[in-house]
Amino acid sequence: MIDFLGNLERTHYCGELRAANAGQEVVLMGWVNRRRDHGSLIFLDLRDRTGISQIVLDKDLIPDGHAKGEQIRPEYVVAAVGKVRLRAADSINPKMDTGEIEIAATELLVLNDSALAPFSPSEDAIQNEEVRLKYRYVDLRRPEMQHNFRLRHDIMLAIRENLSKQGFLEIETPILTKSTPEGARDFLVPSRVHPGEFYALPQSPQIFKQILMISGFDKYFQIARCFRDEDLRADRQLEFTQIDLEMSFPHQETVFGVAEQFMVAAFAAAGVTLPAPFPRITYDESIRQYGCDKPDMRLPGLVDVRPAFTDENLDALKIDKALPVVALRIPNVGELSRKEREDNHPLFELKKGAKFIDDFKRLAKGFPEAAVKVRELAAAAEGDFVIIVAGDPDHPVKASDTKFPGRLSEREISVYTAAGNFRTELAKKYADKHGAFATTDEAVKEAAAPAPQGGGKLPVSAKGAFEPIWITDFPMFEYDSAIAKWMPAHHPFTAPHEDDMANLLTDPASVRANCYDLAMNGLELGSGSIRIHRKDVQQQIFQSLGISDEEAHKRFGFFLDALEYGTPPHGGIALGLDRIVMLLAGAPSLREVIAFPKTAKAIDLMVDAPTTVTAEQLKELHIRVALKS
Ligand code: ASP
C-alpha cells in the first residue's frame, strides 16, 4: 500500500496555511500526528517542522484516499493534495495557527508506514528520558525540540554574522591533535601508523588560536567542538561547542566589547534585548557578594552584617569573630515552621567550617538589637526569609591557615561559599515564592511565541530574566596545602596582570591573572584571558607551575618555539554555545539543545556507543585490552 512520490512537489509547509490561503490548491507532506475516524470523514493532523494542518478525507470525494486513511496510523508519512477551505465556524480551533482552515484532500499518497513508536511526538511530557534518547529521531520530531534546534541555528547564524562583521575570520583547527591543558582528562586516539602513539582530541583550540595570532590572522573565531573526559552533569557533556575567538593587540575591555556585541546579536536572534555593556565585578567582590564566581544576579546578594553584632554577641553565639558574618535573603518566603527550617538544613554544607542561624525569632529574643539591625542591613521586607552565615570556631576547615595579605583566606572563602551555596539551593527550593526564576521562564515563553498575525513582534527585555556579569581579577595561583605548592588557577597561557608581574616568583599569592569569566543566571558561560606573548614569561610561568624545562619542551616545545617568531600581544575568550542556547530555550539540561547527546553515564543510547571493537581493529592499532575480571 506504499505509494511512490513520483513527480509530486510540495507547495507549502503544514504550519504556513491561513484563512488567506482558502481556495488554493496545495500539496503538503509530513507525518500523521493524529488520526480521527468519523465514519465517512477521516481527519488527519499532518505535521512537519513548521506545525500542523488538518486534512479531511471524505469518502464521497476520494473513496480510495479514504480507504487508505482507514489503514493509516500515527507517524505514517503521507502527501496530501487538496484545496484549502475555511472551517465551519463551530470547528475553528483558536489554539492552532492553522485552526481556521483545513485541506479537503483530492489525492492521498502514503509514502511510508511507521512502526508503533514507544511514544508519540504529539505528547507533551515524556517522562522516561532514556526512551527519548534511544528513539531520538522520534523525540526530535516533537515541536519543542524542533523549536530548540531552530533557535540554536538562529543563534549560531547571528553569532557568525556578527563576528564576521566585527572582522573575525572563521578558521578550523584540528580535531586529531596533542593534549591542550584545560584541566580535564584527554580523549586519546591511537595512531595506526605510529605504533604506541596517540593523538588527543582538543579540550579547546587554545594553542592553535594563539598560533593563528602569531600567524598574523589578527582576529580568529570558530564555533568549535571541544572534548573533555569529565563526569557529566546537566550542564556538562563530553563534547560541547564553544564560540571560540582570539584577537591581536587587545585589552581586556576590547575582548569584552567583542563578546558583548555577539551576545547581544545572539539574544536578539532569540527575540530578547540584552543591554550592554554588562556589569563587571572582581573575583573578590563576587565571592563577598554572592559566595561564588558565577553569581545569579536575579536574587539579592549576600550582605555583611558583622556591624550588627558586638563582640560579646558573637562570643555568646559561638561565632568566629575573625571571619565574615553575612546574611542572605530570599524574598517572599514568609515565616517558616521549625520543621520546614529543619528540612532545609541538609542543603547547608557543614563541612565548609561555617554555621548558620535561621531561627530569627530566637535570635530576636536573645539579641533584639542585633536582629533588627541585621534585617535593616539586609533590606529585608516583612515576608523575606533571612539567614545568617558565619564561621564556626568548632569546625575549622583543614586549609584554615593559609592567609596571604591582600587576598581572601581559604576560611573566609569557605564562609562566603557556604552562604552562597545555601542561597542558591534555597532559591531553587522557594522559586515559587520569590518568583525571580519565573521572570526568566516568562521571558523565554514570550520570546518564543509567534508574532501575531500580520504584525511584527517587539523583542522581550532581558531585564531581570537574563543577567550577564563579567568576573575579573581572578587570582593567578591557588595554594594547594596538601602539597604546599602554588598551582595555576587557569590554563598556563594566561598572562598575569602587568602590575603584578614582578611578584611572580617572590609573592605568587598577590598575583592577579589577566583573565575573566562571563556568567549569567548562576551559570558560567565561559572564560578567556589576555595571553602570555613572551617566551621568557611563558617559561617563567611553566617554571612557577612546577613544569620542568624538559616537560615544557616535550608538551609545548612547538608553542615555545612559535613564541620566538614575533608573537603579538593577544587575548580572547570562549563561550559555551550549548549553555547559551539552553538558557534561551528555557531548557533544564544541555541534552535538550544537543541533537545527539550522551547520558549522565556517558552513553549514546541511540547509536549504542561506546562499544567494544573487533580483534582485528585492535591489532591494527597495536592495542591489547586488559580488563579486570
Ligand atoms: N580555552 C579556554 C577555555 O576553553 C578559553 C580561553 O581562554 O579563550 O576555557
XYZ file of C-alpha atoms and ligand atoms in Angstrom:
638
model
C 0.000 0.000 0.000
C 3.035 2.301 -0.058
C 2.919 4.860 -2.859
C 5.753 6.371 -4.865
C 6.411 10.066 -4.590
C 6.566 10.318 -8.384
C 6.783 13.892 -9.575
C 4.710 15.317 -6.789
C 6.182 18.502 -5.313
C 5.328 20.061 -2.005
C 3.827 23.541 -2.302
C 3.589 24.596 1.349
C 4.667 23.640 4.834
C 1.961 22.357 7.164
C 2.225 25.264 9.587
C 2.019 28.004 6.962
C -1.572 27.971 5.784
C -4.033 30.617 6.955
C -7.525 31.806 6.090
C -5.995 33.917 3.296
C -4.949 30.687 1.521
C -8.567 29.497 1.210
C -9.332 28.316 -2.301
C -5.707 27.428 -3.144
C -4.640 24.015 -4.402
C -1.846 22.780 -2.157
C 0.420 19.792 -1.694
C 1.531 19.052 1.863
C 3.889 16.347 3.077
C 4.626 15.208 6.568
C 3.898 12.833 9.429
C 0.494 11.859 10.766
C 0.329 13.404 14.199
C -3.162 12.115 14.922
C -5.984 10.418 13.047
C -9.669 10.705 13.891
C -12.139 8.409 12.185
C -15.673 9.826 11.962
C -17.033 7.195 9.604
C -17.339 8.761 6.180
C -14.901 11.509 7.202
C -11.384 10.802 8.393
C -9.297 13.675 9.771
C -5.525 13.575 9.658
C -3.399 16.077 11.534
C -0.375 16.358 9.299
C 2.814 17.577 10.925
C 6.121 18.887 9.649
C 8.753 21.085 11.265
C 6.592 24.187 10.942
C 3.376 22.938 12.503
C 0.188 21.047 11.764
C -2.602 21.219 9.192
C -5.847 19.303 9.241
C -6.504 17.082 6.206
C -10.048 15.858 5.533
C -10.565 12.552 3.736
C -14.146 12.494 2.545
C -15.365 9.074 1.406
C -17.575 10.655 -1.261
C -14.779 12.860 -2.632
C -11.817 10.429 -2.595
C -13.021 6.920 -1.833
C -9.568 5.377 -2.355
C -7.856 8.060 -0.212
C -10.458 7.424 2.458
C -9.759 3.684 2.280
C -6.054 4.393 2.757
C -6.969 6.678 5.625
C -8.533 3.741 7.425
C -5.165 1.955 7.447
C -3.094 4.975 8.389
C -1.514 5.075 11.834
C 0.440 7.773 13.722
C 3.842 8.654 12.245
C 2.978 7.348 8.774
C 4.490 9.631 6.152
C 1.909 10.974 3.736
C 1.447 13.511 0.969
C -1.914 15.226 0.660
C -3.097 17.054 -2.421
C -6.179 19.205 -1.993
C -7.871 22.540 -1.672
C -7.609 24.844 1.349
C -11.031 25.716 2.702
C -12.310 27.685 5.684
C -13.559 25.580 8.545
C -17.145 25.888 9.683
C -17.399 28.443 12.489
C -18.032 25.767 15.125
C -14.938 23.770 14.203
C -12.426 26.615 14.215
C -9.551 25.778 16.567
C -8.142 29.023 18.002
C -5.278 27.076 19.662
C -3.823 26.098 16.276
C -2.064 28.585 13.987
C -3.822 26.842 11.103
C -7.024 26.411 13.090
C -9.196 28.450 10.705
C -8.616 26.202 7.706
C -8.470 22.595 6.598
C -7.465 20.820 3.419
C -10.127 18.888 1.562
C -7.930 16.174 0.069
C -8.352 15.133 -3.541
C -5.418 12.743 -3.515
C -3.558 10.994 -0.744
C -0.219 9.197 -1.047
C 1.090 7.016 1.724
C 4.846 7.485 1.321
C 5.833 5.260 4.205
C 4.413 3.443 7.150
C 5.808 3.523 10.672
C 6.300 1.010 13.409
C 4.459 1.892 16.579
C 6.802 4.355 18.292
C 7.295 3.948 22.061
C 5.899 7.431 22.479
C 4.218 9.923 20.253
C 5.834 13.231 19.294
C 2.420 14.741 19.961
C 2.768 14.031 23.691
C 3.836 16.992 25.764
C 5.721 15.451 28.628
C 7.596 12.220 28.143
C 8.908 11.113 31.479
C 11.423 8.497 30.511
C 14.462 10.311 29.129
C 16.283 7.093 28.268
C 13.496 6.114 25.878
C 13.623 9.602 24.381
C 17.362 9.281 23.794
C 17.149 5.767 22.359
C 14.454 6.838 19.889
C 15.981 10.272 19.442
C 14.690 10.589 15.846
C 11.123 10.365 17.141
C 11.891 12.637 20.080
C 13.397 15.296 17.823
C 10.112 15.456 15.866
C 8.463 16.992 18.936
C 7.602 20.659 18.391
C 9.579 21.629 21.479
C 12.737 20.014 20.143
C 12.164 21.419 16.679
C 11.928 24.835 18.329
C 15.173 24.318 20.276
C 17.151 23.425 17.169
C 15.665 26.225 15.104
C 16.702 28.527 17.944
C 20.179 27.017 18.050
C 20.531 27.547 14.311
C 19.349 31.153 14.518
C 21.715 31.906 17.385
C 24.709 30.332 15.643
C 23.957 32.182 12.449
C 23.625 35.505 14.270
C 26.938 34.961 16.060
C 28.717 34.002 12.837
C 27.350 37.034 11.044
C 28.155 39.328 13.929
C 31.732 38.134 14.359
C 32.306 38.228 10.647
C 31.047 41.825 10.652
C 33.418 42.605 13.500
C 36.292 41.432 11.285
C 36.797 37.908 12.615
C 37.751 35.075 10.244
C 36.381 31.602 10.837
C 39.281 29.155 10.750
C 39.084 25.478 11.641
C 41.673 23.804 13.824
C 42.494 20.090 14.092
C 40.484 17.513 15.979
C 43.297 14.966 15.966
C 45.965 16.812 17.876
C 48.054 16.994 21.005
C 46.902 17.475 24.571
C 45.720 21.007 25.462
C 45.849 21.784 29.147
C 42.327 22.928 30.107
C 42.358 20.912 33.307
C 40.272 17.933 32.205
C 41.226 14.434 31.092
C 42.025 13.957 27.390
C 40.302 11.636 24.971
C 43.026 9.708 23.205
C 43.001 8.259 19.691
C 45.556 5.561 18.923
C 47.669 6.002 15.829
C 47.712 3.051 13.423
C 50.783 4.262 11.568
C 52.763 5.137 14.689
C 52.524 2.148 16.987
C 52.120 3.040 20.637
C 51.476 6.721 19.906
C 48.276 8.667 20.429
C 46.552 11.815 19.275
C 44.474 13.727 21.806
C 41.130 15.319 20.962
C 41.274 19.052 21.729
C 39.907 20.191 25.095
C 39.771 23.546 23.293
C 41.511 25.123 20.302
C 43.578 27.193 22.753
C 47.114 26.702 21.436
C 46.026 26.798 17.806
C 44.156 30.050 18.173
C 47.195 31.612 19.783
C 49.340 30.320 16.929
C 46.847 31.848 14.481
C 47.632 35.200 16.109
C 51.348 34.538 15.636
C 50.391 33.722 12.023
C 49.052 37.227 11.547
C 45.322 36.494 11.204
C 44.577 39.256 13.725
C 41.037 38.112 14.520
C 40.007 34.449 14.545
C 36.827 32.711 15.564
C 35.411 29.250 15.365
C 32.265 27.552 16.520
C 34.444 24.781 17.836
C 33.787 21.329 19.199
C 35.726 20.598 22.405
C 36.229 17.251 24.106
C 36.776 16.754 27.812
C 36.663 13.422 29.580
C 34.818 14.569 32.695
C 31.927 13.345 34.790
C 28.687 14.513 33.205
C 26.100 16.863 34.727
C 23.012 18.628 33.468
C 25.231 21.467 32.246
C 28.193 19.379 31.098
C 28.728 16.969 28.189
C 31.810 15.067 26.959
C 31.780 17.060 23.762
C 30.410 20.535 23.565
C 30.535 23.599 21.380
C 32.368 26.806 22.119
C 32.214 30.153 20.415
C 35.961 30.478 20.436
C 37.787 33.653 19.483
C 41.168 35.281 19.657
C 42.431 38.718 18.661
C 45.725 40.554 18.430
C 46.643 43.694 20.416
C 43.544 43.708 22.666
C 42.972 44.929 26.191
C 40.544 43.119 28.435
C 37.897 45.718 27.568
C 38.409 45.104 23.831
C 37.537 41.433 24.295
C 34.528 42.362 26.461
C 33.269 44.691 23.724
C 33.514 41.977 21.067
C 31.836 39.337 23.233
C 29.086 41.715 24.331
C 28.294 42.514 20.716
C 27.934 38.906 19.646
C 25.961 38.088 22.799
C 23.575 40.945 22.055
C 23.206 39.592 18.497
C 22.636 36.038 19.774
C 19.927 37.194 22.172
C 18.327 39.363 19.509
C 18.118 36.267 17.286
C 16.105 34.653 20.070
C 13.876 37.720 20.397
C 15.479 39.131 23.553
C 17.052 42.574 24.015
C 20.180 42.243 26.117
C 21.515 45.588 27.319
C 25.287 46.114 27.021
C 27.783 46.853 28.475
C 27.392 44.080 31.019
C 28.282 44.844 34.637
C 31.740 43.887 35.882
C 32.737 42.562 39.269
C 36.099 41.386 40.573
C 36.533 37.829 41.762
C 36.932 39.001 45.385
C 33.767 41.111 45.184
C 31.889 38.220 43.632
C 32.899 35.892 46.463
C 31.986 38.519 49.063
C 28.685 39.487 47.468
C 27.470 36.161 46.098
C 29.636 33.445 47.631
C 30.625 32.149 44.203
C 32.321 33.167 40.967
C 29.243 32.707 38.756
C 26.643 34.793 40.537
C 22.955 34.595 39.869
C 22.045 38.260 39.904
C 18.314 37.703 39.733
C 18.271 37.412 43.520
C 19.639 39.637 46.296
C 23.307 39.069 47.126
C 24.956 38.451 50.491
C 25.181 41.343 52.938
C 27.937 41.929 55.501
C 26.076 42.027 58.817
C 29.128 41.949 61.078
C 28.350 45.547 62.230
C 25.005 44.369 63.655
C 26.785 42.369 66.370
C 29.007 43.311 69.273
C 31.974 41.081 70.042
C 30.067 39.823 73.091
C 27.105 38.891 70.900
C 29.371 36.836 68.671
C 31.035 35.121 71.613
C 27.636 34.223 73.015
C 26.513 32.924 69.621
C 29.766 30.931 69.250
C 30.666 32.724 66.055
C 34.270 33.134 64.902
C 34.937 36.859 65.204
C 37.797 36.833 62.726
C 35.633 35.570 59.894
C 32.877 37.202 57.857
C 29.319 37.328 59.180
C 26.921 37.588 56.265
C 23.197 37.452 55.707
C 21.335 36.020 52.767
C 17.791 36.936 51.961
C 15.220 35.028 49.951
C 12.287 37.334 49.210
C 8.679 36.459 49.982
C 9.224 33.088 51.618
C 7.115 34.078 54.615
C 7.551 32.635 58.082
C 8.785 29.027 58.207
C 7.863 26.493 60.844
C 10.619 24.761 62.764
C 10.010 21.590 60.752
C 10.251 23.492 57.472
C 13.503 25.093 58.578
C 14.918 21.756 59.640
C 14.069 20.296 56.254
C 16.365 22.921 54.746
C 19.355 22.050 56.898
C 20.753 19.273 54.696
C 21.130 21.926 51.977
C 23.808 23.642 54.035
C 27.352 22.403 53.605
C 28.604 21.984 57.139
C 31.985 20.736 56.063
C 32.920 24.228 54.966
C 33.542 25.180 58.591
C 30.614 27.553 58.615
C 27.401 27.689 60.642
C 24.100 29.422 60.186
C 21.277 30.970 62.171
C 17.865 30.627 60.580
C 15.650 30.963 63.658
C 15.115 34.692 63.661
C 12.530 34.677 66.414
C 15.038 33.060 68.727
C 17.764 35.474 67.667
C 15.409 38.402 68.287
C 14.670 37.100 71.783
C 18.312 36.795 72.774
C 19.734 39.699 70.751
C 16.863 42.053 69.871
C 19.013 44.962 68.691
C 21.230 42.799 66.503
C 18.233 41.053 64.949
C 16.626 44.364 63.960
C 19.895 45.654 62.566
C 20.500 42.511 60.521
C 17.128 42.829 58.814
C 17.795 46.501 58.264
C 21.220 45.903 56.714
C 19.790 43.136 54.552
C 16.942 45.461 53.477
C 14.553 42.644 54.399
C 10.857 43.245 53.866
C 8.225 41.654 56.106
C 7.937 38.277 54.349
C 11.621 37.882 53.419
C 13.485 34.935 54.847
C 16.858 35.954 56.289
C 19.657 33.586 57.301
C 22.955 34.496 58.894
C 26.055 32.542 57.914
C 29.306 32.817 59.835
C 32.477 30.975 60.801
C 32.146 28.082 63.214
C 35.074 28.094 65.653
C 34.375 24.441 66.457
C 34.705 23.273 62.862
C 37.694 24.946 61.280
C 38.266 23.706 57.737
C 41.545 21.987 57.005
C 43.072 24.660 54.798
C 42.338 27.099 57.572
C 45.612 28.850 57.994
C 46.527 29.942 54.510
C 46.096 33.656 54.908
C 48.038 35.769 52.474
C 47.937 39.527 52.676
C 45.550 41.242 50.300
C 43.783 38.022 49.500
C 40.710 36.263 50.799
C 41.797 33.380 53.006
C 40.554 29.864 52.461
C 38.481 30.145 55.647
C 36.881 33.404 54.552
C 36.109 31.871 51.170
C 34.630 28.869 52.968
C 32.148 31.026 54.880
C 31.193 33.019 51.796
C 30.786 29.945 49.607
C 28.778 28.113 52.283
C 26.452 31.129 52.315
C 26.471 31.306 48.502
C 25.564 27.637 48.095
C 22.807 27.875 50.696
C 21.492 30.921 48.866
C 21.282 29.126 45.523
C 19.844 25.930 46.990
C 17.141 27.819 48.899
C 16.436 29.969 45.865
C 15.735 26.798 43.877
C 13.512 25.444 46.612
C 11.489 28.629 47.060
C 11.332 29.568 43.383
C 7.532 29.685 43.500
C 7.606 32.179 46.344
C 10.284 34.670 45.224
C 9.269 34.446 41.570
C 12.689 35.556 40.246
C 13.147 32.477 38.089
C 9.606 32.723 36.751
C 10.617 36.036 35.170
C 13.108 34.084 33.050
C 10.549 31.406 32.143
C 8.062 34.078 31.128
C 10.642 35.910 29.011
C 11.539 32.636 27.261
C 7.878 31.900 26.567
C 7.151 35.380 25.347
C 10.209 35.412 23.078
C 9.226 32.044 21.587
C 5.591 32.986 20.961
C 4.843 33.570 17.290
C 4.213 37.098 16.100
C 0.532 37.968 15.959
C -0.986 37.507 12.530
C 0.058 40.165 10.093
C 2.068 42.046 12.721
C 5.632 42.244 13.906
C 6.754 41.484 17.412
C 8.722 43.567 19.854
C 11.754 41.931 21.430
C 11.436 40.859 25.047
C 13.539 42.683 27.625
C 16.288 40.672 29.308
C 15.991 42.748 32.467
C 15.542 40.509 35.486
C 15.329 37.486 33.193
C 18.877 37.175 31.824
C 21.525 38.856 33.938
C 25.044 38.693 32.499
C 28.092 39.676 34.532
C 31.836 39.742 33.895
C 34.054 38.436 36.665
C 37.587 39.856 36.565
C 40.856 39.807 38.509
C 40.932 36.159 39.433
C 43.965 35.139 41.457
C 46.664 33.699 39.216
C 47.509 30.849 41.607
C 45.736 28.686 44.130
C 47.535 27.302 47.135
C 47.339 23.559 47.431
C 48.004 22.971 51.104
C 48.197 19.197 50.643
C 51.377 19.557 48.592
C 52.304 23.031 49.919
C 52.546 24.408 46.392
C 51.016 27.197 44.337
C 49.046 25.771 41.455
C 47.669 27.550 38.394
C 44.066 28.610 38.704
C 43.686 28.762 34.890
C 45.314 27.337 31.806
C 49.027 28.132 31.773
C 48.870 30.609 28.872
C 47.002 33.165 30.965
C 49.008 36.353 31.451
C 49.487 37.837 34.887
C 48.453 41.449 35.422
C 51.262 43.636 34.146
C 51.406 45.374 37.560
C 51.872 42.060 39.376
C 54.462 40.581 37.045
C 57.387 41.417 39.357
C 55.878 39.287 42.146
C 55.534 36.163 40.054
C 58.179 34.102 41.812
C 58.556 36.099 45.026
C 54.897 36.529 46.062
C 52.597 34.301 43.987
C 49.661 34.926 46.352
C 49.447 38.543 45.268
C 49.465 37.910 41.530
C 46.211 38.577 39.710
C 45.514 36.866 36.413
C 44.550 38.894 33.392
C 41.588 36.636 32.857
C 37.831 36.906 33.031
C 34.660 34.834 33.096
C 31.215 35.615 31.802
C 28.374 34.317 33.960
C 24.623 34.516 33.556
C 21.848 33.391 35.891
C 24.245 31.342 38.006
C 25.807 29.590 35.037
C 29.383 30.045 33.854
C 29.105 30.823 30.151
C 32.834 30.785 29.554
C 36.143 32.379 30.137
C 39.088 33.980 28.475
C 42.252 35.869 29.116
C 44.949 38.083 27.831
C 47.729 35.652 26.979
C 51.396 35.485 27.642
C 53.070 36.547 24.394
C 56.690 36.482 25.538
C 58.680 33.289 25.632
C 60.604 34.309 28.765
C 57.370 34.975 30.696
C 55.788 31.751 29.405
C 58.825 29.825 30.585
C 58.653 31.571 33.951
C 55.006 30.581 34.299
C 55.741 26.967 33.438
C 58.540 27.145 35.989
C 56.321 28.652 38.652
C 53.797 25.897 37.981
C 56.461 23.311 38.619
C 56.616 22.221 34.961
C 60.265 21.408 34.286
C 62.009 22.740 31.172
C 62.178 19.199 29.888
C 58.459 18.588 30.370
C 57.571 22.007 28.950
C 59.576 21.176 25.850
C 58.031 17.770 25.467
C 54.477 19.043 25.804
C 54.639 22.560 24.411
C 58.020 22.796 22.670
C 56.363 23.683 19.343
C 54.498 26.500 21.048
C 57.522 27.880 22.872
C 59.324 27.839 19.513
C 56.423 29.667 17.864
C 56.512 32.349 20.580
C 60.023 33.228 19.419
C 58.893 34.273 15.953
C 57.302 37.656 16.505
C 54.280 36.980 18.714
C 51.901 39.940 19.035
C 50.158 40.645 22.347
C 46.908 38.747 22.068
C 43.904 37.532 24.017
C 40.484 36.023 23.595
C 37.596 34.178 25.050
C 35.429 31.107 24.573
C 31.754 30.966 25.498
C 29.676 27.801 25.640
C 27.161 27.821 22.804
C 25.157 24.941 24.272
C 24.693 26.786 27.565
C 23.593 29.977 25.819
C 21.017 28.041 23.795
C 19.923 26.152 26.927
C 19.215 29.460 28.691
C 17.327 30.926 25.753
C 15.339 27.728 25.217
C 14.439 27.648 28.911
C 15.724 24.066 28.921
C 16.604 22.218 32.120
C 19.585 20.396 30.613
C 22.104 20.568 27.777
C 20.592 17.366 26.411
C 17.578 19.395 25.267
C 19.715 21.516 22.944
C 22.269 18.974 21.665
C 20.816 16.783 18.921
C 22.550 13.560 19.904
C 23.831 13.903 23.463
C 25.275 11.372 25.882
C 23.508 10.276 29.063
C 24.871 11.046 32.507
C 26.627 7.688 32.239
C 28.435 8.899 29.087
C 26.480 6.644 26.736
C 24.882 7.475 23.409
C 21.783 5.307 23.740
C 20.736 5.667 20.112
C 23.922 4.501 18.410
C 24.942 2.458 21.440
C 28.385 3.968 21.984
C 30.893 3.269 23.365
C 31.218 -0.370 22.312
C 33.944 -2.967 22.055
C 35.738 -3.261 18.715
C 36.951 -6.289 16.781
C 40.214 -8.068 17.497
C 41.465 -7.038 14.028
C 40.831 -3.367 14.704
C 42.748 -3.592 17.957
C 45.587 -5.446 16.292
C 45.890 -2.777 13.606
C 46.082 -0.170 16.337
C 48.681 -2.151 18.280
C 46.404 -2.266 21.296
C 45.700 -5.044 23.727
C 42.785 -4.621 26.118
C 43.297 -5.910 29.631
C 40.044 -5.775 31.570
C 39.947 -6.563 35.261
C 37.684 -9.564 35.629
N 40.422 27.910 26.005
C 39.701 28.485 27.113
C 38.616 27.511 27.570
O 38.256 26.594 26.852
C 39.041 29.780 26.774
C 40.007 30.864 26.507
O 40.902 31.107 27.347
O 39.854 31.521 25.468
O 38.056 27.689 28.632
